[in-house]
mmCIF file of C-alpha atoms and ligand atoms in Angstrom:
data_model
loop_
_atom_site.group_PDB
_atom_site.id
_atom_site.type_symbol
_atom_site.label_atom_id
_atom_site.label_comp_id
_atom_site.label_asym_id
_atom_site.label_seq_id
_atom_site.Cartn_x
_atom_site.Cartn_y
_atom_site.Cartn_z
ATOM 1 C CA MET A 1 138.368 174.577 70.974
ATOM 2 C CA LYS A 2 140.738 172.117 72.617
ATOM 3 C CA VAL A 3 140.013 170.810 76.104
ATOM 4 C CA PRO A 4 142.795 168.564 77.376
ATOM 5 C CA PHE A 5 141.956 165.915 79.959
ATOM 6 C CA LEU A 6 144.490 167.457 82.329
ATOM 7 C CA ASP A 7 146.925 170.378 81.974
ATOM 8 C CA LEU A 8 149.892 169.967 84.299
ATOM 9 C CA LYS A 9 151.847 172.610 82.392
ATOM 10 C CA ALA A 10 149.192 175.252 83.153
ATOM 11 C CA GLN A 11 149.463 174.479 86.857
ATOM 12 C CA TYR A 12 153.264 174.657 86.723
ATOM 13 C CA GLU A 13 153.090 178.042 84.969
ATOM 14 C CA SER A 14 150.985 179.386 87.833
ATOM 15 C CA ILE A 15 153.574 178.459 90.520
ATOM 16 C CA LYS A 16 156.746 178.221 88.428
ATOM 17 C CA GLU A 17 158.982 180.490 90.465
ATOM 18 C CA GLU A 18 158.138 178.925 93.796
ATOM 19 C CA ILE A 19 158.619 175.439 92.410
ATOM 20 C CA ASN A 20 161.932 176.231 90.755
ATOM 21 C CA ASN A 21 163.234 177.868 93.935
ATOM 22 C CA ALA A 22 162.122 174.955 96.066
ATOM 23 C CA ILE A 23 163.812 172.430 93.790
ATOM 24 C CA SER A 24 167.039 174.454 93.612
ATOM 25 C CA GLU A 25 167.151 174.697 97.370
ATOM 26 C CA VAL A 26 167.100 170.904 97.672
ATOM 27 C CA ILE A 27 169.892 170.594 95.127
ATOM 28 C CA GLU A 28 171.981 173.421 96.668
ATOM 29 C CA ASN A 29 171.757 171.713 100.069
ATOM 30 C CA SER A 30 172.029 168.120 98.750
ATOM 31 C CA ALA A 31 168.880 167.528 100.786
ATOM 32 C CA PHE A 32 167.833 164.492 98.782
ATOM 33 C CA ILE A 33 166.946 161.865 101.369
ATOM 34 C CA LYS A 34 165.240 162.244 104.780
ATOM 35 C CA SER A 35 165.618 165.987 104.521
ATOM 36 C CA GLN A 36 163.844 168.864 106.253
ATOM 37 C CA GLN A 37 161.547 169.209 103.215
ATOM 38 C CA VAL A 38 160.290 165.678 103.822
ATOM 39 C CA LYS A 39 159.692 166.351 107.519
ATOM 40 C CA ASP A 40 157.902 169.616 106.735
ATOM 41 C CA PHE A 41 155.696 167.893 104.207
ATOM 42 C CA GLU A 42 154.790 165.036 106.543
ATOM 43 C CA LYS A 43 153.862 167.459 109.289
ATOM 44 C CA GLU A 44 151.647 169.637 107.114
ATOM 45 C CA PHE A 45 149.958 166.778 105.247
ATOM 46 C CA ALA A 46 149.066 165.130 108.565
ATOM 47 C CA ARG A 47 147.793 168.443 109.966
ATOM 48 C CA LEU A 48 145.572 169.100 106.946
ATOM 49 C CA HIS A 49 143.900 165.715 107.465
ATOM 50 C CA ASN A 50 143.795 166.057 111.232
ATOM 51 C CA VAL A 51 145.731 162.801 111.613
ATOM 52 C CA LYS A 52 148.660 162.284 114.011
ATOM 53 C CA HIS A 53 151.309 160.689 111.782
ATOM 54 C CA CYS A 54 152.340 160.963 108.150
ATOM 55 C CA ILE A 55 155.055 158.783 106.612
ATOM 56 C CA GLY A 56 156.258 159.828 103.174
ATOM 57 C CA VAL A 57 156.972 156.880 100.857
ATOM 58 C CA GLY A 58 158.036 156.270 97.267
ATOM 59 C CA ASN A 59 154.585 155.974 95.686
ATOM 60 C CA GLY A 60 150.946 155.151 96.409
ATOM 61 C CA THR A 61 151.296 151.460 95.591
ATOM 62 C CA ASP A 62 154.156 150.998 98.059
ATOM 63 C CA ALA A 63 152.089 152.926 100.612
ATOM 64 C CA ILE A 64 149.514 150.105 100.541
ATOM 65 C CA THR A 65 152.096 147.292 100.596
ATOM 66 C CA ILE A 66 153.958 148.928 103.493
ATOM 67 C CA SER A 67 150.717 149.507 105.427
ATOM 68 C CA LEU A 68 149.790 145.832 105.072
ATOM 69 C CA LYS A 69 153.258 144.809 106.283
ATOM 70 C CA ALA A 70 153.028 147.182 109.247
ATOM 71 C CA LEU A 71 149.643 145.681 110.099
ATOM 72 C CA GLY A 72 151.287 142.251 110.123
ATOM 73 C CA ILE A 73 149.832 140.608 107.008
ATOM 74 C CA LYS A 74 150.627 136.909 106.693
ATOM 75 C CA GLN A 75 150.899 134.764 103.576
ATOM 76 C CA GLY A 76 147.404 133.853 102.360
ATOM 77 C CA ASP A 77 145.483 136.401 104.458
ATOM 78 C CA GLU A 78 142.461 137.504 102.453
ATOM 79 C CA VAL A 79 142.017 141.184 101.648
ATOM 80 C CA ILE A 80 138.756 142.648 100.378
ATOM 81 C CA ILE A 81 139.127 145.108 97.488
ATOM 82 C CA PRO A 82 136.522 146.825 95.289
ATOM 83 C CA ALA A 83 136.194 145.371 91.784
ATOM 84 C CA ASN A 84 136.348 148.859 90.292
ATOM 85 C CA SER A 85 139.688 150.488 91.048
ATOM 86 C CA PHE A 86 143.164 150.951 89.635
ATOM 87 C CA ILE A 87 145.248 147.774 89.794
ATOM 88 C CA ALA A 88 147.579 149.271 92.434
ATOM 89 C CA SER A 89 144.949 148.576 95.117
ATOM 90 C CA SER A 90 145.045 144.832 94.499
ATOM 91 C CA GLU A 91 148.613 144.539 93.241
ATOM 92 C CA ALA A 92 149.906 145.824 96.577
ATOM 93 C CA VAL A 93 147.975 143.070 98.359
ATOM 94 C CA SER A 94 149.613 140.336 96.296
ATOM 95 C CA SER A 95 153.081 141.840 96.736
ATOM 96 C CA ALA A 96 152.563 141.851 100.510
ATOM 97 C CA GLY A 97 151.659 138.133 100.358
ATOM 98 C CA GLY A 98 147.891 138.529 100.712
ATOM 99 C CA ARG A 99 145.099 137.033 98.636
ATOM 100 C CA VAL A 100 142.888 139.444 96.732
ATOM 101 C CA VAL A 101 139.105 139.051 97.159
ATOM 102 C CA PHE A 102 137.057 141.406 95.005
ATOM 103 C CA VAL A 103 133.667 142.865 95.921
ATOM 104 C CA ASP A 104 131.357 144.541 93.395
ATOM 105 C CA ASN A 105 130.831 148.294 93.423
ATOM 106 C CA ASN A 106 127.749 150.231 94.436
ATOM 107 C CA PRO A 107 125.711 151.234 91.358
ATOM 108 C CA GLU A 108 125.078 154.755 92.703
ATOM 109 C CA THR A 109 128.412 155.817 94.217
ATOM 110 C CA TYR A 110 130.803 153.495 92.305
ATOM 111 C CA THR A 111 132.702 152.762 95.541
ATOM 112 C CA ILE A 112 132.673 149.308 97.178
ATOM 113 C CA ASP A 113 129.133 147.958 97.702
ATOM 114 C CA VAL A 114 128.939 147.620 101.484
ATOM 115 C CA SER A 115 125.904 145.345 101.223
ATOM 116 C CA LYS A 116 128.057 142.751 99.442
ATOM 117 C CA ILE A 117 131.086 142.797 101.743
ATOM 118 C CA GLU A 118 129.863 140.275 104.309
ATOM 119 C CA ASP A 119 129.229 137.637 101.616
ATOM 120 C CA ALA A 120 132.904 137.834 100.705
ATOM 121 C CA ILE A 121 134.198 137.366 104.247
ATOM 122 C CA THR A 122 135.706 133.978 105.180
ATOM 123 C CA ASN A 123 137.685 132.875 108.224
ATOM 124 C CA LYS A 124 140.831 133.945 106.330
ATOM 125 C CA THR A 125 139.675 137.532 105.776
ATOM 126 C CA LYS A 126 141.879 139.971 107.697
ATOM 127 C CA TYR A 127 141.725 143.306 105.878
ATOM 128 C CA ILE A 128 139.445 145.584 103.880
ATOM 129 C CA ILE A 129 140.864 148.176 101.524
ATOM 130 C CA PRO A 130 138.006 150.507 100.582
ATOM 131 C CA VAL A 131 138.992 152.918 97.821
ATOM 132 C CA HIS A 132 137.799 156.533 97.903
ATOM 133 C CA LEU A 133 137.265 156.302 94.173
ATOM 134 C CA TYR A 134 137.143 159.333 91.858
ATOM 135 C CA GLY A 135 137.525 161.567 94.947
ATOM 136 C CA GLN A 136 134.368 160.373 96.687
ATOM 137 C CA THR A 137 134.716 158.644 100.057
ATOM 138 C CA ALA A 138 133.623 155.032 100.436
ATOM 139 C CA GLN A 139 130.814 154.410 102.976
ATOM 140 C CA MET A 140 133.247 154.254 105.864
ATOM 141 C CA HIS A 141 130.744 154.196 108.738
ATOM 142 C CA GLU A 142 129.225 150.958 107.464
ATOM 143 C CA ILE A 143 132.646 149.538 106.635
ATOM 144 C CA VAL A 144 133.945 150.311 110.142
ATOM 145 C CA GLU A 145 130.944 148.418 111.621
ATOM 146 C CA ILE A 146 131.644 145.362 109.453
ATOM 147 C CA ALA A 147 135.346 145.507 110.330
ATOM 148 C CA LYS A 148 134.512 145.565 114.054
ATOM 149 C CA LYS A 149 132.120 142.645 113.733
ATOM 150 C CA TYR A 150 134.673 140.424 111.945
ATOM 151 C CA ASP A 151 137.830 141.845 113.532
ATOM 152 C CA LEU A 152 139.265 143.191 110.274
ATOM 153 C CA LYS A 153 141.778 145.979 109.789
ATOM 154 C CA ILE A 154 141.054 148.807 107.353
ATOM 155 C CA ILE A 155 143.389 150.605 104.962
ATOM 156 C CA GLU A 156 141.729 153.539 103.195
ATOM 157 C CA ASP A 157 143.126 153.789 99.671
ATOM 158 C CA SER A 158 142.938 157.573 99.378
ATOM 159 C CA ALA A 159 145.083 157.922 96.246
ATOM 160 C CA GLN A 160 142.246 159.793 94.511
ATOM 161 C CA ALA A 161 140.827 161.599 97.518
ATOM 162 C CA HIS A 162 143.247 163.995 99.270
ATOM 163 C CA LEU A 163 141.145 166.019 101.751
ATOM 164 C CA ALA A 164 137.804 164.390 100.890
ATOM 165 C CA GLU A 165 135.311 164.474 103.767
ATOM 166 C CA LEU A 166 132.567 162.294 105.206
ATOM 167 C CA ASN A 167 129.965 163.328 107.766
ATOM 168 C CA GLY A 168 128.766 161.118 110.614
ATOM 169 C CA SER A 169 128.241 160.997 114.359
ATOM 170 C CA ASN A 170 131.689 162.602 114.838
ATOM 171 C CA GLY A 171 130.863 165.405 112.401
ATOM 172 C CA TRP A 172 132.746 166.014 109.169
ATOM 173 C CA GLN A 173 135.992 164.053 109.066
ATOM 174 C CA LYS A 174 138.674 163.872 106.422
ATOM 175 C CA VAL A 175 139.845 160.646 104.835
ATOM 176 C CA GLY A 176 142.494 158.973 106.968
ATOM 177 C CA ASN A 177 140.362 159.174 110.107
ATOM 178 C CA PHE A 178 138.245 156.084 109.547
ATOM 179 C CA GLY A 179 140.603 153.154 108.983
ATOM 180 C CA ASP A 180 143.712 151.934 110.788
ATOM 181 C CA MET A 181 145.862 153.446 108.059
ATOM 182 C CA ALA A 182 145.288 155.487 104.916
ATOM 183 C CA THR A 183 147.427 155.621 101.804
ATOM 184 C CA PHE A 184 147.959 158.404 99.278
ATOM 185 C CA SER A 185 149.534 158.735 95.873
ATOM 186 C CA PHE A 186 151.177 161.891 94.571
ATOM 187 C CA TYR A 187 151.506 160.560 91.037
ATOM 188 C CA PRO A 188 151.654 163.737 88.877
ATOM 189 C CA GLY A 189 148.045 163.476 87.691
ATOM 190 C CA LYS A 190 146.518 163.070 91.158
ATOM 191 C CA ASN A 191 144.830 166.041 92.885
ATOM 192 C CA LEU A 192 148.081 166.618 94.751
ATOM 193 C CA GLY A 193 150.785 165.604 92.295
ATOM 194 C CA ALA A 194 154.558 165.490 92.630
ATOM 195 C CA TYR A 195 156.968 165.849 89.698
ATOM 196 C CA GLY A 196 157.560 162.131 89.600
ATOM 197 C CA ASP A 197 156.417 159.286 91.839
ATOM 198 C CA ALA A 198 155.633 159.876 95.504
ATOM 199 C CA GLY A 199 153.210 158.662 98.156
ATOM 200 C CA ALA A 200 152.333 158.785 101.843
ATOM 201 C CA ILE A 201 150.694 156.897 104.683
ATOM 202 C CA LEU A 202 148.560 158.464 107.416
ATOM 203 C CA THR A 203 147.753 156.830 110.734
ATOM 204 C CA ASN A 204 146.709 157.850 114.226
ATOM 205 C CA ASN A 205 148.416 154.763 115.699
ATOM 206 C CA ASP A 206 151.942 155.370 117.084
ATOM 207 C CA GLU A 207 153.136 151.784 116.702
ATOM 208 C CA LEU A 208 151.820 151.440 113.134
ATOM 209 C CA ALA A 209 153.529 154.730 112.273
ATOM 210 C CA ARG A 210 156.827 153.454 113.709
ATOM 211 C CA LEU A 211 156.586 150.173 111.802
ATOM 212 C CA ALA A 212 155.538 151.819 108.523
ATOM 213 C CA ARG A 213 158.496 154.216 108.738
ATOM 214 C CA MET A 214 160.852 151.290 109.332
ATOM 215 C CA TYR A 215 159.362 149.207 106.495
ATOM 216 C CA ALA A 216 159.797 152.140 104.118
ATOM 217 C CA ASP A 217 163.465 152.406 105.080
ATOM 218 C CA HIS A 218 164.997 148.902 105.059
ATOM 219 C CA GLY A 219 163.632 147.946 108.481
ATOM 220 C CA ARG A 220 166.230 150.306 109.920
ATOM 221 C CA ILE A 221 166.861 150.934 113.602
ATOM 222 C CA SER A 222 170.021 152.917 112.806
ATOM 223 C CA LYS A 223 172.191 153.297 109.706
ATOM 224 C CA TYR A 224 173.415 149.695 109.518
ATOM 225 C CA ASP A 225 171.242 148.022 112.105
ATOM 226 C CA HIS A 226 168.045 146.447 110.769
ATOM 227 C CA GLU A 227 165.275 144.916 112.859
ATOM 228 C CA PHE A 228 163.701 143.233 109.814
ATOM 229 C CA GLU A 229 163.819 143.383 106.025
ATOM 230 C CA GLY A 230 161.799 146.246 104.642
ATOM 231 C CA PHE A 231 161.791 148.172 101.389
ATOM 232 C CA ASN A 232 163.578 151.127 99.904
ATOM 233 C CA SER A 233 160.577 153.410 99.514
ATOM 234 C CA ARG A 234 161.167 156.863 100.912
ATOM 235 C CA LEU A 235 159.679 160.160 99.817
ATOM 236 C CA ASP A 236 162.581 161.992 98.181
ATOM 237 C CA GLY A 237 163.583 165.554 98.978
ATOM 238 C CA ILE A 238 162.872 167.058 95.558
ATOM 239 C CA GLN A 239 159.368 165.584 95.467
ATOM 240 C CA ALA A 240 158.726 166.777 99.022
ATOM 241 C CA ALA A 241 159.846 170.298 98.064
ATOM 242 C CA VAL A 242 157.402 170.322 95.106
ATOM 243 C CA LEU A 243 154.622 168.990 97.312
ATOM 244 C CA ASN A 244 155.309 171.624 99.983
ATOM 245 C CA VAL A 245 154.714 174.367 97.428
ATOM 246 C CA LYS A 246 151.552 172.689 96.171
ATOM 247 C CA LEU A 247 150.192 172.105 99.690
ATOM 248 C CA LYS A 248 149.686 175.864 99.968
ATOM 249 C CA TYR A 249 147.244 175.696 97.071
ATOM 250 C CA ILE A 250 145.592 172.305 97.455
ATOM 251 C CA GLN A 251 142.558 173.607 99.333
ATOM 252 C CA ASP A 252 141.905 176.326 96.741
ATOM 253 C CA TRP A 253 142.386 173.838 93.917
ATOM 254 C CA THR A 254 139.987 171.448 95.601
ATOM 255 C CA GLU A 255 137.373 174.210 95.912
ATOM 256 C CA LYS A 256 137.849 174.981 92.224
ATOM 257 C CA ARG A 257 137.194 171.319 91.357
ATOM 258 C CA ARG A 258 134.062 171.453 93.527
ATOM 259 C CA GLU A 259 132.814 174.569 91.750
ATOM 260 C CA ILE A 260 133.316 172.979 88.347
ATOM 261 C CA ALA A 261 131.617 169.770 89.488
ATOM 262 C CA SER A 262 128.634 171.687 90.738
ATOM 263 C CA ILE A 263 128.317 173.529 87.403
ATOM 264 C CA PHE A 264 128.473 170.183 85.585
ATOM 265 C CA LEU A 265 125.880 168.655 87.933
ATOM 266 C CA ASN A 266 123.510 171.588 87.425
ATOM 267 C CA GLU A 267 123.962 172.159 83.741
ATOM 268 C CA ILE A 268 124.593 168.824 82.083
ATOM 269 C CA LYS A 269 121.165 167.677 80.972
ATOM 270 C CA ASN A 270 120.868 164.847 78.520
ATOM 271 C CA ASP A 271 118.700 161.754 78.947
ATOM 272 C CA ILE A 272 121.336 159.469 77.517
ATOM 273 C CA ILE A 273 123.860 160.483 80.201
ATOM 274 C CA ALA A 274 123.901 159.400 83.859
ATOM 275 C CA LEU A 275 125.502 161.981 86.166
ATOM 276 C CA PRO A 276 127.467 161.026 89.298
ATOM 277 C CA LYS A 277 125.432 160.930 92.525
ATOM 278 C CA VAL A 278 126.809 162.464 95.700
ATOM 279 C CA PRO A 279 125.411 161.283 99.046
ATOM 280 C CA THR A 280 124.596 164.272 101.286
ATOM 281 C CA ASN A 281 127.163 163.141 103.861
ATOM 282 C CA VAL A 282 130.078 163.203 101.395
ATOM 283 C CA LYS A 283 132.219 166.152 100.250
ATOM 284 C CA PRO A 284 134.071 164.716 97.268
ATOM 285 C CA VAL A 285 137.271 166.253 95.912
ATOM 286 C CA TRP A 286 136.444 165.320 92.308
ATOM 287 C CA HIS A 287 139.636 163.670 91.179
ATOM 288 C CA LEU A 288 137.519 162.473 88.267
ATOM 289 C CA PHE A 289 134.077 163.385 86.973
ATOM 290 C CA VAL A 290 132.628 160.125 85.699
ATOM 291 C CA LEU A 291 129.555 159.866 83.505
ATOM 292 C CA ARG A 292 127.810 156.774 82.260
ATOM 293 C CA ALA A 293 126.095 156.027 78.967
ATOM 294 C CA LYS A 294 125.235 153.175 76.658
ATOM 295 C CA ASN A 295 126.913 153.541 73.261
ATOM 296 C CA ARG A 296 129.963 154.971 74.978
ATOM 297 C CA GLU A 297 132.241 154.579 71.980
ATOM 298 C CA LEU A 298 129.962 156.736 69.807
ATOM 299 C CA ILE A 299 129.762 159.390 72.504
ATOM 300 C CA LEU A 300 133.510 159.516 73.004
ATOM 301 C CA LYS A 301 133.993 159.915 69.254
ATOM 302 C CA GLN A 302 131.575 162.850 69.194
ATOM 303 C CA LEU A 303 133.333 164.504 72.133
ATOM 304 C CA GLU A 304 136.765 163.951 70.599
ATOM 305 C CA SER A 305 135.491 165.605 67.410
ATOM 306 C CA LYS A 306 134.661 168.676 69.514
ATOM 307 C CA GLY A 307 138.212 168.713 70.875
ATOM 308 C CA ILE A 308 137.254 167.336 74.292
ATOM 309 C CA HIS A 309 139.629 164.719 75.621
ATOM 310 C CA THR A 310 138.105 162.011 77.791
ATOM 311 C CA GLY A 311 139.300 159.023 79.771
ATOM 312 C CA ILE A 312 137.896 155.713 81.027
ATOM 313 C CA HIS A 313 138.460 154.764 84.654
ATOM 314 C CA TYR A 314 138.581 151.844 84.190
ATOM 315 C CA PRO A 315 137.840 150.047 80.938
ATOM 316 C CA ILE A 316 138.403 146.570 82.432
ATOM 317 C CA ALA A 317 137.156 145.909 85.964
ATOM 318 C CA LEU A 318 139.898 144.359 88.096
ATOM 319 C CA PRO A 319 138.415 140.805 88.241
ATOM 320 C CA ASN A 320 138.287 140.754 84.421
ATOM 321 C CA LEU A 321 141.968 141.576 83.931
ATOM 322 C CA LYS A 322 144.236 138.839 82.654
ATOM 323 C CA ALA A 323 146.282 139.392 85.837
ATOM 324 C CA TYR A 324 143.319 137.967 87.784
ATOM 325 C CA SER A 325 142.366 135.142 85.429
ATOM 326 C CA TYR A 326 142.646 132.827 88.464
ATOM 327 C CA ILE A 327 139.545 134.457 89.958
ATOM 328 C CA GLN A 328 136.593 132.281 88.995
ATOM 329 C CA ALA A 329 133.240 133.835 89.902
ATOM 330 C CA LYS A 330 133.196 136.750 87.438
ATOM 331 C CA SER A 331 129.405 136.894 87.597
ATOM 332 C CA ASN A 332 129.649 138.206 91.177
ATOM 333 C CA PHE A 333 130.603 141.576 89.738
ATOM 334 C CA SER A 334 127.466 142.422 87.800
ATOM 335 C CA VAL A 335 127.697 146.184 88.384
ATOM 336 C CA ALA A 336 131.401 146.397 87.614
ATOM 337 C CA ASN A 337 130.929 144.165 84.558
ATOM 338 C CA GLN A 338 128.209 146.411 83.202
ATOM 339 C CA TYR A 339 129.806 149.741 84.140
ATOM 340 C CA GLN A 340 133.195 148.978 82.585
ATOM 341 C CA ASN A 341 131.490 149.382 79.205
ATOM 342 C CA GLN A 342 129.545 152.540 80.094
ATOM 343 C CA ILE A 343 131.688 154.838 82.242
ATOM 344 C CA PHE A 344 133.792 157.692 80.895
ATOM 345 C CA SER A 345 135.537 160.648 82.506
ATOM 346 C CA ILE A 346 135.363 164.236 81.270
ATOM 347 C CA PRO A 347 138.017 166.863 82.041
ATOM 348 C CA ILE A 348 137.904 168.304 85.560
ATOM 349 C CA PHE A 349 140.929 170.188 86.855
ATOM 350 C CA PRO A 350 141.339 173.563 88.593
ATOM 351 C CA GLU A 351 142.771 175.382 85.578
ATOM 352 C CA LEU A 352 139.794 174.657 83.271
ATOM 353 C CA ASN A 353 138.486 178.040 82.128
ATOM 354 C CA ALA A 354 134.876 179.181 81.821
ATOM 355 C CA ASP A 355 134.831 178.796 78.025
ATOM 356 C CA GLN A 356 136.127 175.255 78.251
ATOM 357 C CA ILE A 357 133.586 174.357 80.931
ATOM 358 C CA ASP A 358 130.828 175.816 78.787
ATOM 359 C CA HIS A 359 132.060 173.968 75.703
ATOM 360 C CA ILE A 360 132.044 170.656 77.618
ATOM 361 C CA ILE A 361 128.477 171.214 78.860
ATOM 362 C CA LYS A 362 127.088 172.315 75.485
ATOM 363 C CA SER A 363 128.787 169.441 73.690
ATOM 364 C CA ILE A 364 127.390 166.865 76.112
ATOM 365 C CA ASN A 365 123.914 168.386 76.053
ATOM 366 C CA LYS A 366 123.919 168.144 72.264
ATOM 367 C CA LEU A 367 125.027 164.506 72.153
ATOM 368 C CA GLU A 368 122.714 162.300 70.157
ATOM 369 C CA ILE A 369 122.775 158.593 69.557
HETATM 370 C C1 PLP B 1 147.083 156.109 91.657
HETATM 371 C C2 PLP B 1 146.474 155.079 92.501
HETATM 372 C C3 PLP B 1 147.234 154.236 93.329
HETATM 373 C C4 PLP B 1 148.717 154.082 93.270
HETATM 374 O O1 PLP B 1 149.474 155.137 93.204
HETATM 375 P P1 PLP B 1 150.949 155.191 92.592
HETATM 376 O O2 PLP B 1 151.516 156.382 93.285
HETATM 377 O O3 PLP B 1 150.809 155.382 91.126
HETATM 378 O O4 PLP B 1 151.674 153.948 92.952
HETATM 379 C C5 PLP B 1 146.566 153.402 94.208
HETATM 380 N N1 PLP B 1 145.237 153.352 94.243
HETATM 381 C C6 PLP B 1 144.474 154.109 93.452
HETATM 382 C C7 PLP B 1 142.996 154.010 93.562
HETATM 383 C C8 PLP B 1 145.069 154.985 92.541
HETATM 384 O O5 PLP B 1 144.283 155.730 91.753
#
């Protein structure tokens, strides 16, 4: 049996006609830029998260850079980032002129370790970018408290966590409701994926929404009048049309991921494997299902031999990348340093069928080192 890591073709087959019609409509109407499809998408994506404003942008990396610019980042401002993430989180900081400061991840949840944030704060720290990694929310209530205490702004990197929820004194709230701004990626492999690059920013703040929209569109006031220099990073009409079709299904697909995750959590039983832990106040959306084991390379070989494709997110923690060779204190990231050699991701996507799920579980339960 073959179990791919992700099957975008299977998803397309299930909504082919709607997608093809939506794309043709954009082309028939030459509705490529700032079109009704984009406005419709922004409205619905904001509504689903219960946030006031959505600004469609070119991709999830630009969404972070643009949010930092809208928040007024200055050259050399320090920005706290988890050591375990995709490079986009930190890359966007450098492109906006900020200085990246990494913080280790929590050994249980894999998101930023809130107990280590304050040690990383200096008088230059201005922002925190928690990442809702693998579809699980970061510990936002604690992060919001720290941000208040030190007067920091928060951008929630939600690229892996469309519709994820966190419970607290205000009840269950979706991502995008905790920080000043939240950023999303619609890279094809994300839970909500476009057919190319796309991204978005959510915010409840009117002024930040206005600035983000201007930054994404050349700092424009009107066609040839520009208040400041921005970027060319708009959500295009074809991608918005694809996303509008998929938005009708995203909640069902998310529930499907949750069902599969709960089967994995109940049925994977092998002492050499550590399962992900979910705090009771988090409803993850399971962008990835990440296991941990010593002897990872042997395990991955055994799974590959059973036709199960796996991934590693991420094999090199951010502070250990050559791109960050200027960062000295690598020993500060003991969890990330250890986990980069142990974590691996097994397939989890809505179109996985019962036989494939069963095959994954049996194969993992039979793993021997
Ligand atoms: C995918 C991703 C991004 C960036 O998204 P792009 O749309 O590919 O630019 C940012 N942060 C995280 C955590 C991601 O996984």
